Amino acid sequence: MSEDRMRMILFLSGSSAMLLFCLTPFLYMVIISLSGNPDFLSTKVSFEPNLDNYILILTNSTLHFPDYMLNSLIVSGMSALICVLTASLAAYAITRLPVPGKVFILLFVLAVSMFPQISLVGYLFKLMTNLGWINTYRALTLPYVAWILPLSLWILVSYFSQIPGELDKAALIDGCSRWQILIKVIFPVAAPGIFSTLLLAFIFAFNEFLFALMLTTDHGARTIPVGIASFQGLHGELPWGTIMAASTTATIPLLILTMVFQRRIIQGLTRGAVKG
Amino acid sequence: MRLRLVGITKKFLSFRARGAALDGLSFEVKDGEFFVIVGPSGCGKSTLLNIIAGLEKPTEGEVWFDDKPVASHKQGIFVSPRKRNVAMVFQSYALYPHLNVFENIAFPLRVTRLDKRQLDDSVRGAADKMGISHLLAVRPKELSGGERQRVAIARAIVRQPNLFLLDEPLSNLDARLRLATRTELKILQRSLGVTTVYVTHDQVEAMTLGDKIAVIKSGRLQQVGTPMELYDKPANPFVAGFIGSPPMNIYETRLTFDGTAAQVKIGGETIQVPDSLCQPLGNFKDRDIVLGIRPEHVSLKPDAGPGLKAKIDSIEPLGRETLVHLRVGSESISMLSTDTTLREEDVVRIHPDMDKAHVFSLESAGG
Amino acid sequence: MRQHTFGQRKEALLFILPLALFLGVFVLTPVAGTIIGGMFRDTTFLKKEFIFLDNYRTLFADAAFRQSFRFTLLFVAVSVPLELALGTVFALLVNQPPVRFRTALRVSVLIPWAIPAAISGRIWELIYNYNFGLANYLLSALGIRSEPVNWLGNDMSAFFSLVAADAWKTTPFMAIILLAGLQAIPTELYQQAEIDGAGFLKRFIRVTLPILKPVMVVALVFRTIDAIRIFDIVYVITHGGPGGSTSSLSLYAYKYFLAGDFGYGSAVSFILFLTALGLSLIYINLGAFRKEFRKELP
């Protein structure tokens, strides 16, 4: 057997196994969400796909699913925007201005990113309680920004440091101030990188669980992961169909982002992790 | 505009910082002059250009534009680059990748908020002058190296700067284009009449372009002068060896006086040195000197008589002439010759024209 | 990056100020608060009182805490190497597939990563369902075992159920990082190896692995530090059960916070913090990391 053929067989069997592993749970979620009875696998009841679960979560006002979803989108969106803006400013200074102790700042920020969330959340809970901010968007957004900042900073520093320094000089000579350079040159030139970072920041914020669990109390600010994790249904027994419908719906924005921007996401992640 | 530098010194505090230090440089560039700063890489010439542009602050010294100081350590003056109205062309051209050619050229005008029609006219005028009017809608990454360079120059001339600064603008072009662009740059500068400071490591570029040339080595000014002054009267062995191609033959040797004439030894053979050469050294009795002879001033001596016996090491045909590397005893010497019958390993007699040789004191070689 | 000496330091610091404020107020102060809080008796009903290290004394005598600590370390020790191995295989598969599969493969691998952990926890909770979960269905459908397994009902299977769920969620991340490492390997190296007569496996061992090693170290430690604070999946799937056998340190501390015991919860959190910090310090000082890191510094 030729090596090419062997390699092809290896690749095909390996990829099939990989796809099976990656996609089965996901497809399982979708299938259950479309079924009226989640136990159809064991009870020989026939599987009849319907959208009842979806209709329920979107229309039943006591489940508050649309509220959770909206909260998640708003909190993640705001966090990502503020975070990337803050990180861009810092990354600009670190890569292009005479900041003392750049290496120390970057290492320190890296160390910060390794703190366990649990070591912040107790204090944050008290802080937000004292401020009367529990169950508000800002109670989530502000810690989220801080939480995602290290990663964003590292990714952006990596992108910014690839912009040649001569561009800054040219802009300075062309009459730009520091701010103008940032806005007219660095931001547009680094736009793809900034966009990747924005995407990642959004996804990370959307995924966050512990802060949202501690700092919200109900549908006023509770995000979708917490909403789904604490989903008890209306009558005792866990309504798996409904939960999976909610899970599928919550996953849709992330899936769209992932599919459309797959290359950007991979690029951003590898910058943040491997190259620094 | 007249540019004057007084005692420019630049020290870098951090050892991580790249860029060479400068040590007390002073010179003047006259209005409309094409002034070239030349030196080996790492000599500080780009730092100097940055200081003129205002991209870096001098640690000590002053920069004057006409009668106005734009940077002065003593008076605590530092005018930022945006207020100096200088234009700069970078080695990498530094075009804004996110803007098309039109917007690249328009960039300095947009920052100053020029009105629309005036801006449009200026941009098209500059593009016309550089012959890139057909490229206005294109992004830099689709341009060839030569076209990028034209855009960079158009961006520089569009704002009618006081001072035109060029940092190795030709070094990213291929050899043929470099030659053509060199000529064009010179013509452009003449027609604009803008005071120009041009940095390069290539002495041929310096010689062909400059009205005046400043040679810098290790952050120190070696000599300022017209191309011919540098060629004919180099101030020290460094300038002598750096200016001129092929490079000058340089020997550390000893000047002795045998009662009638001064003489030196090259590779064990003795040559007489005319008095006129020794006079600048003052008392030339038995002292160590540096002797320089240009290859073009060495010739073959077919018949016997005074001359050096040399063996040919290698031959490099240059076209019209041939560069011949020879060996005199333990020393090597190169010469330009039109004789095409020479072969490697031949033993010939050569004659250095000592009237055109250069003699430097050993101290001058230290700087 | 070139060093620019123009510009003012004050101006530069102004650009960093927002970042410093966010990190200061919402990360550093909370950590300090946790450290200090760990030295207090601070519960809902009792008066707040400084007790210095008493919480820690109680902690080390607390069997449930020791169990949490053991679980957390064991979880890291089992799941991270597994994910590294799996991630390497994934990365190799995704690296140079026939072009028409490439995007589809990469998106598929990214899906588990993009789904929030809490939601993937729910999916796996259902998969492990005793009565009608996919896991038991597959076991009987494939004829491996007719009796259903109570996956989350005993210590051992609950532990491995969590490991599997975590591997599903995080292997893609591992794969992506390793993929970047793979793509940095110049093709000439493979061609050279092929000319030298090295086979498929030999090329992997002789060329790929050694070059990938520094990236693997980075990925490994990143994941280690991430895995040590595991919370979401445990919270959703087992909630620490059965009998506290799968309670991670984060979950354990959370339960005290939830019950209003901030002193003790803080003390537990601080222990986890120290463990993570220790690991990050090791990380930062790793040679392989340093090398990768230096390249990027301005």
Short mmCIF file of C-alpha atoms in Angstrom, two decimals, chain A residues 28 31-50 52-53 238-242, chain C residues 126 132:
data_model
loop_
_atom_site.label_atom_id
_atom_site.label_comp_id
_atom_site.label_asym_id
_atom_site.label_seq_id
_atom_site.Cartn_x
_atom_site.Cartn_y
_atom_site.Cartn_z
CA TYR A 28 -27.86 15.33 20.41
CA ILE A 31 -32.35 16.53 18.29
CA ILE A 32 -33.64 16.48 21.85
CA SER A 33 -34.69 20.09 21.49
CA LEU A 34 -36.83 19.13 18.52
CA SER A 35 -38.48 16.21 20.25
CA GLY A 36 -41.55 16.21 22.42
CA ASN A 37 -40.25 13.37 24.56
CA PRO A 38 -36.55 13.33 25.43
CA ASP A 39 -36.75 9.66 26.40
CA PHE A 40 -37.50 8.48 22.87
CA LEU A 41 -34.18 6.65 22.79
CA SER A 42 -35.15 4.20 25.49
CA THR A 43 -38.89 3.92 25.34
CA LYS A 44 -39.31 3.05 21.67
CA VAL A 45 -41.58 6.03 21.26
CA SER A 46 -41.23 7.31 17.75
CA PHE A 47 -39.28 10.53 17.20
CA GLU A 48 -41.48 13.22 15.79
CA PRO A 49 -39.68 16.47 15.31
CA ASN A 50 -41.61 19.57 16.28
CA ASP A 52 -43.01 23.01 20.56
CA ASN A 53 -40.01 23.47 22.85
CA LEU A 238 -36.54 18.48 34.43
CA PRO A 239 -38.00 19.52 31.06
CA TRP A 240 -35.04 18.34 28.97
CA GLY A 241 -36.61 19.23 25.66
CA THR A 242 -37.09 22.80 26.79
CA LEU C 126 -28.45 14.65 29.76
CA PHE C 132 -32.76 7.84 28.77
#
